[in-house]
Coordinates of C-alpha atoms and ligand atoms in Angstrom, one line a residue:
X1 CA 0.0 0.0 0.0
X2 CA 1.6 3.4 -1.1
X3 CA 0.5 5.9 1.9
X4 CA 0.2 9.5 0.7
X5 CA 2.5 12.0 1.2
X6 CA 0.1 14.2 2.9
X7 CA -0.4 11.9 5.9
X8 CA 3.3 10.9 6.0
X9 CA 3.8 14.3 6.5
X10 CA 1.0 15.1 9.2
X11 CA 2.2 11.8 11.0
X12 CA 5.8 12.8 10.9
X13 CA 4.8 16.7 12.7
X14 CA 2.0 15.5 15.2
X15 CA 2.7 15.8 18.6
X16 CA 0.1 14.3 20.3
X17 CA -1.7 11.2 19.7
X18 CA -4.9 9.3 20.7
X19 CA -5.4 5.9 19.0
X20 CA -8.8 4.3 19.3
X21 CA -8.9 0.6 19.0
X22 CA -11.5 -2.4 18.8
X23 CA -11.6 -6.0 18.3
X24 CA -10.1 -5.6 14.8
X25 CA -6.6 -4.5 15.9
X26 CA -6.7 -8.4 17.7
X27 CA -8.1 -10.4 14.9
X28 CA -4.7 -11.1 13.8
X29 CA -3.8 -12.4 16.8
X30 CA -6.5 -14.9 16.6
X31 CA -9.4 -13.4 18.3
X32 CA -13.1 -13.0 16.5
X33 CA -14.5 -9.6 16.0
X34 CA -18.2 -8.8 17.1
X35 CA -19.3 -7.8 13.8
X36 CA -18.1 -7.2 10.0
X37 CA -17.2 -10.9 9.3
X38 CA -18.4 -13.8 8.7
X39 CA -17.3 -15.0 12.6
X40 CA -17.9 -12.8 14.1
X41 CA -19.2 -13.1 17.5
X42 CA -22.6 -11.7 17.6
X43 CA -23.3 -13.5 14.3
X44 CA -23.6 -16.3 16.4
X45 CA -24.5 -15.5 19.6
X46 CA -27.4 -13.6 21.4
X47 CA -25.8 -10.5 23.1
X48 CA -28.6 -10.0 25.2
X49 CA -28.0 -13.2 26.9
X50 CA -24.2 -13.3 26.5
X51 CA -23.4 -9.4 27.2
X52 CA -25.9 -8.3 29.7
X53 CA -26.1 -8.0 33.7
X54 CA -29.7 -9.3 33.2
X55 CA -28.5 -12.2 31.6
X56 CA -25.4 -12.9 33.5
X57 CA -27.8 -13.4 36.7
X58 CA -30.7 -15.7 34.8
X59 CA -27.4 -17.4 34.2
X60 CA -24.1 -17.2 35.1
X61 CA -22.4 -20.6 34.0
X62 CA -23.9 -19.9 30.2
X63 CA -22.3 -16.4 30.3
X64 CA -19.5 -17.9 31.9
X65 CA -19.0 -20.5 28.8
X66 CA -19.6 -17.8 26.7
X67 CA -16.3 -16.1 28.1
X68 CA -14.4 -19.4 27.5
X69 CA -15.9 -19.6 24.3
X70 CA -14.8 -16.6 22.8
X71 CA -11.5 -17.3 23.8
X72 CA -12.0 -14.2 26.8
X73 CA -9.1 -15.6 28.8
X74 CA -7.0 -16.4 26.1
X75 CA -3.3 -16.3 25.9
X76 CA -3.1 -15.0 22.4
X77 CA -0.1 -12.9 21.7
X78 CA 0.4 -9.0 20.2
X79 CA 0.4 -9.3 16.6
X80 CA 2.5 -6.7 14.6
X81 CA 0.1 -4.2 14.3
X82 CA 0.0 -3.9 17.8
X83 CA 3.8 -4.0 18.4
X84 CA 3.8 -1.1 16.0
X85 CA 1.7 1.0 17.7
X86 CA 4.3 0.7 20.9
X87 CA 6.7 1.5 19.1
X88 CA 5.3 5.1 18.1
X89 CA 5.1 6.1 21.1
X90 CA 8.4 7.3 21.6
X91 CA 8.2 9.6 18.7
X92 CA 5.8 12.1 20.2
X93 CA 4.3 13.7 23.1
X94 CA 2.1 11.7 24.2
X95 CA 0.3 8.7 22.5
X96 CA -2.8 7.5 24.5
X97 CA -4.3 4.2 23.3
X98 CA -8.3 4.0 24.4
X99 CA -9.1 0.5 23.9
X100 CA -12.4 -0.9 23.4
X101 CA -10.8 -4.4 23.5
X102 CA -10.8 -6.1 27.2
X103 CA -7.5 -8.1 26.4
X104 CA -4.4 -7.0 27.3
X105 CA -2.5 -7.6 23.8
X106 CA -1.8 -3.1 24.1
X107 CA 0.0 -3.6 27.3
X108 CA 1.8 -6.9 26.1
X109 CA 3.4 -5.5 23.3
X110 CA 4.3 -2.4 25.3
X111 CA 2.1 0.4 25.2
X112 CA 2.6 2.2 28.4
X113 CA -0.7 4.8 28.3
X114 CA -3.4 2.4 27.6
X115 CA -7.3 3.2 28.6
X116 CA -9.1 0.7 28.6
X117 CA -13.1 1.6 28.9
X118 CA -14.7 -1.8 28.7
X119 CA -12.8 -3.4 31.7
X120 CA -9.8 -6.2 31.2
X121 CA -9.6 -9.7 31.5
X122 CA -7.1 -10.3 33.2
X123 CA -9.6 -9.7 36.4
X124 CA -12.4 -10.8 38.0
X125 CA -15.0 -8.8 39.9
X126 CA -16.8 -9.7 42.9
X127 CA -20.7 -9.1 41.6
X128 CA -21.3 -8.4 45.8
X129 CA -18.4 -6.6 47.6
X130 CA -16.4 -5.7 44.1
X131 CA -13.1 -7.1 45.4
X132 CA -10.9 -8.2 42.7
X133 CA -8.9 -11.1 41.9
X134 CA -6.9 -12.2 39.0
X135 CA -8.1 -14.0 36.6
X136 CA -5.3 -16.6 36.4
X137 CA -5.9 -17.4 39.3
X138 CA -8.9 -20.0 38.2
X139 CA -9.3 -22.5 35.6
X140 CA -11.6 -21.4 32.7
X141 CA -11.1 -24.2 30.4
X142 CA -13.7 -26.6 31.5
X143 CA -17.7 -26.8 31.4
X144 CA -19.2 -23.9 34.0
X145 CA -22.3 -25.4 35.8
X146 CA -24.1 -23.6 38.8
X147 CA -22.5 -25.8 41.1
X148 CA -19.0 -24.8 39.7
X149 CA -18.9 -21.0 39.8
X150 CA -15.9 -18.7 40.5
X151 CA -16.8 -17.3 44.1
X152 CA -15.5 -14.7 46.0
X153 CA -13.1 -15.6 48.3
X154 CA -13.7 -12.4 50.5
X155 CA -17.8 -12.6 51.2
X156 CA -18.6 -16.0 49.1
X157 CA -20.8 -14.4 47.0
X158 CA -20.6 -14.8 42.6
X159 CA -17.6 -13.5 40.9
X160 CA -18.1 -11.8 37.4
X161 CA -15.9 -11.1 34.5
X162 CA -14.2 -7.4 34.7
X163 CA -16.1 -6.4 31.6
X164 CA -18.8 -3.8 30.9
X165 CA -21.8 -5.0 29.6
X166 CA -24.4 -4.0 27.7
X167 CA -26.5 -1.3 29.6
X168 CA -23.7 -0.7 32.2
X169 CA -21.6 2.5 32.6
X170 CA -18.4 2.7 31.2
X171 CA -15.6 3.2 33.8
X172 CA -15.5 6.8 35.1
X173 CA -11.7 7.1 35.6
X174 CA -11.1 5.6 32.0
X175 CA -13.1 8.3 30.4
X176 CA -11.9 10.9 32.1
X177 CA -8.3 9.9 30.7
X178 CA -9.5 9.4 27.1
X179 CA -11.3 13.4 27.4
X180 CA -8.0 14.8 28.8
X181 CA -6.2 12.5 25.4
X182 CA -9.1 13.8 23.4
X183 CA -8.5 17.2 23.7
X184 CA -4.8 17.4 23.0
X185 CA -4.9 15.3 20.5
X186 CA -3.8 16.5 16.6
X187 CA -3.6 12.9 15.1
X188 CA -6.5 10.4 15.6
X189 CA -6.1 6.7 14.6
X190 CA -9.1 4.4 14.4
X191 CA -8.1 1.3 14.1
X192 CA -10.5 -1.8 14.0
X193 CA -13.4 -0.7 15.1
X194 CA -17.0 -0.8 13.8
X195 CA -18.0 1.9 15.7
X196 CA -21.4 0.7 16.2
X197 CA -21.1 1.4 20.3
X198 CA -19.4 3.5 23.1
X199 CA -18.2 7.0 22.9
X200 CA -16.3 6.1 19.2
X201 CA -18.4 8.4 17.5
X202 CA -18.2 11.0 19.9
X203 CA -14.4 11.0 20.2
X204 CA -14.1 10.3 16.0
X205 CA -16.5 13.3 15.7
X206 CA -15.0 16.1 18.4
X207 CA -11.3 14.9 17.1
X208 CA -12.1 15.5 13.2
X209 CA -14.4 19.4 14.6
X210 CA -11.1 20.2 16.5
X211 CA -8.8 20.0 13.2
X212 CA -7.1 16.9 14.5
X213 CA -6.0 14.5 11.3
X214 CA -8.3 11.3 11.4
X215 CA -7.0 8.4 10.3
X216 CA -9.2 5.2 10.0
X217 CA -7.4 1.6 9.6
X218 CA -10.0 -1.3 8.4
X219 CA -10.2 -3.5 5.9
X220 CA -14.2 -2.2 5.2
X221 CA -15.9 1.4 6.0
X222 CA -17.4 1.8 9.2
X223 CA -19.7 4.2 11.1
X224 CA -16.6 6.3 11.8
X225 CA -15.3 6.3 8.2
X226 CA -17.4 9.8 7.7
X227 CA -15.1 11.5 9.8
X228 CA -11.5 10.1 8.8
X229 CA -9.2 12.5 6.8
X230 CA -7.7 9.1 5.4
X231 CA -9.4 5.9 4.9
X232 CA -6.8 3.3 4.8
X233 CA -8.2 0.0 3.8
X234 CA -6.5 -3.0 5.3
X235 CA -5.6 -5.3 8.1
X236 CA -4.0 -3.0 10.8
X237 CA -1.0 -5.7 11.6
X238 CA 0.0 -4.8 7.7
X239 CA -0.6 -1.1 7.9
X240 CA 0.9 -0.1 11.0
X241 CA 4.4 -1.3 10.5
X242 CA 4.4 1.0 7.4
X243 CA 3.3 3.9 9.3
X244 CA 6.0 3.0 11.7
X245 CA 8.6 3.2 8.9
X246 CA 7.7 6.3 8.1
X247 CA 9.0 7.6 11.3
X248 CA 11.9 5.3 11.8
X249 CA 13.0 6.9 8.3
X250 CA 12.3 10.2 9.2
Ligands
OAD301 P1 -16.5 -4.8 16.0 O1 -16.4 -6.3 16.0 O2 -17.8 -4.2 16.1 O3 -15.8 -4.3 14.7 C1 -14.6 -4.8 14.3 C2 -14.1 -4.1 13.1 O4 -12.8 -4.5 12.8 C3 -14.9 -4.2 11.8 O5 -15.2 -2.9 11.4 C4 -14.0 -5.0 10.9 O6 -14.2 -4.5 9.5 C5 -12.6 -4.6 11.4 N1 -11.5 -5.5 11.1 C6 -11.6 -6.8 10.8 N2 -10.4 -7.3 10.6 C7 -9.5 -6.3 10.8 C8 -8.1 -6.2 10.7 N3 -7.3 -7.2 10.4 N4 -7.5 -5.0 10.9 C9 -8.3 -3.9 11.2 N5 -9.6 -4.0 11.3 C10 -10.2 -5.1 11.1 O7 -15.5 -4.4 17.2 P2 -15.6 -3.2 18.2 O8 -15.9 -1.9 17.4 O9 -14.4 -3.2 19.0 O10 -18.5 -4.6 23.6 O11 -16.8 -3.5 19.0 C11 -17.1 -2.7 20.1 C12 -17.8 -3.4 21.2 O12 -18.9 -4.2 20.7 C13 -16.9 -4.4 21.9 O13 -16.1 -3.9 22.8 C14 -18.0 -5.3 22.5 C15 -18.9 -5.4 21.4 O14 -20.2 -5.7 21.7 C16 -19.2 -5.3 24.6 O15 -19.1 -6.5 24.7 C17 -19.9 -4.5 25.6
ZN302 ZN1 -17.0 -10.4 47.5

């Protein structure tokens, strides 16, 4: 892919950088999106049941297989579009990754200012007292059945994944970070993402009225595409070592 000269040079003189991410930055590390192909996840199950607080307490084991199913606690690995990514940082000011994606494939390859506003997996939450325990701690390869769920060692009571849901707040200290990234920002990436939920149109939109440079990186369009400067159409563990180059060479 021949990247224009225009956005070599805008990504050569930014300073600071806010990179918005969802579950196509990790499909080339093995993990399905939710939408946009043919596996994706919510092609094949319900959210409402999967996704929800209401149906994670008509029934925890299902949503619990779900997790396990989708690979949730996986130990997939960065791929290189995401070791590119922590290797920009360096380059400029400041470079603040807001991640829909709850793994932790950001922080594994290196990224040191990574938001993360649907929760993590690499924790588990207590659904009564909210104490928290890690999430290696327990097995989650085999069968969940209501006699075999994670409890809380603290109070007893059902442990959850440490995920936001469908109908639940996003985390308040998370977006707080990605508004204070949002508004220094003067190069946007958004990378993987369908944009279908969350504040991505919001942050797409006030980066692109605020003269910031918006760069999209997916293979198709997306909600977001509107408001990208460049459209750059592709799988973002091909892309982003390019962009990289362009600042190594620089
Ligand atoms: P989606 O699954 O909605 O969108 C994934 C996007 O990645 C699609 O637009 C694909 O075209 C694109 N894509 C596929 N392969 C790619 C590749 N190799 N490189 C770059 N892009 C690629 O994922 P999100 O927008 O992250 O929330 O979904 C947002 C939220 O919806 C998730 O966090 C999850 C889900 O429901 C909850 O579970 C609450
Ligand atoms: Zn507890």
């Amino acid at each position: 892919m021949n990247i224009p000269s225009s956005l070599a040079d805008k990504i050569k003189s930014a300073r600071n950088v806010f990179v918005f991410t969802g579950a196509g930055v990790s499909k080339e590390s093995g993990l399905s999106t939710f939408r946009g192909d043919d596996d994706s996840i919510w092609n094949k199950y319900d959210p409402e049941i999967n996704a929800t607080p209401e149906g994670f307490y008509s029934n925890p084991a299902l949503v619990w297989n779900f997790c396990r199913d989708i690979n949730l606690f996986t130990h997939a690995k960065p791929n290189p579009g995401h070791i590119a990514l922590a290797q920009m940082e360096p380059y400029y000011d400041t470079f603040t990754i807001v991640t829909q994606n709850v793994d932790c494939l950001h922080e594994q390859a290196g990224s040191t200012d990574v938001v993360k506003i649907h929760g993590t997996c690499d924790l588990i939450r207590c659904t009564k007292c909210g104490h928290r325990a890690p999430a290696s701690n327990f097995d989650f390869t085999h069968e969940f059945t209501p006699d075999n769920l994670p409890k809380c060692e603290k109070c007893g009571a059902l442990y959850r994944p440490d995920i936001v849901w469908f109908g639940e707040y996003l985390p308040e200290e998370a977006i707080n970070r990605a508004s204070a990234a949002l508004q220094r920002c003067d190069l946007m990436y958004v990378i993987g993402t369908s944009g279908e939920v969350s504040g991505g149109y919001g942050f797409a939109q006030h980066a692109s009225a605020a003269g910031a440079t918006v760069v999209e990186i997916n293979p198709k369009r997306s909600s977001l595409t509107y408001f990208a400067d460049y459209h750059l159409a592709g799988p973002s563990g091909e892309i982003l070592p390019l962009l990289l180059d362009i600042l190594k060479n620089s």
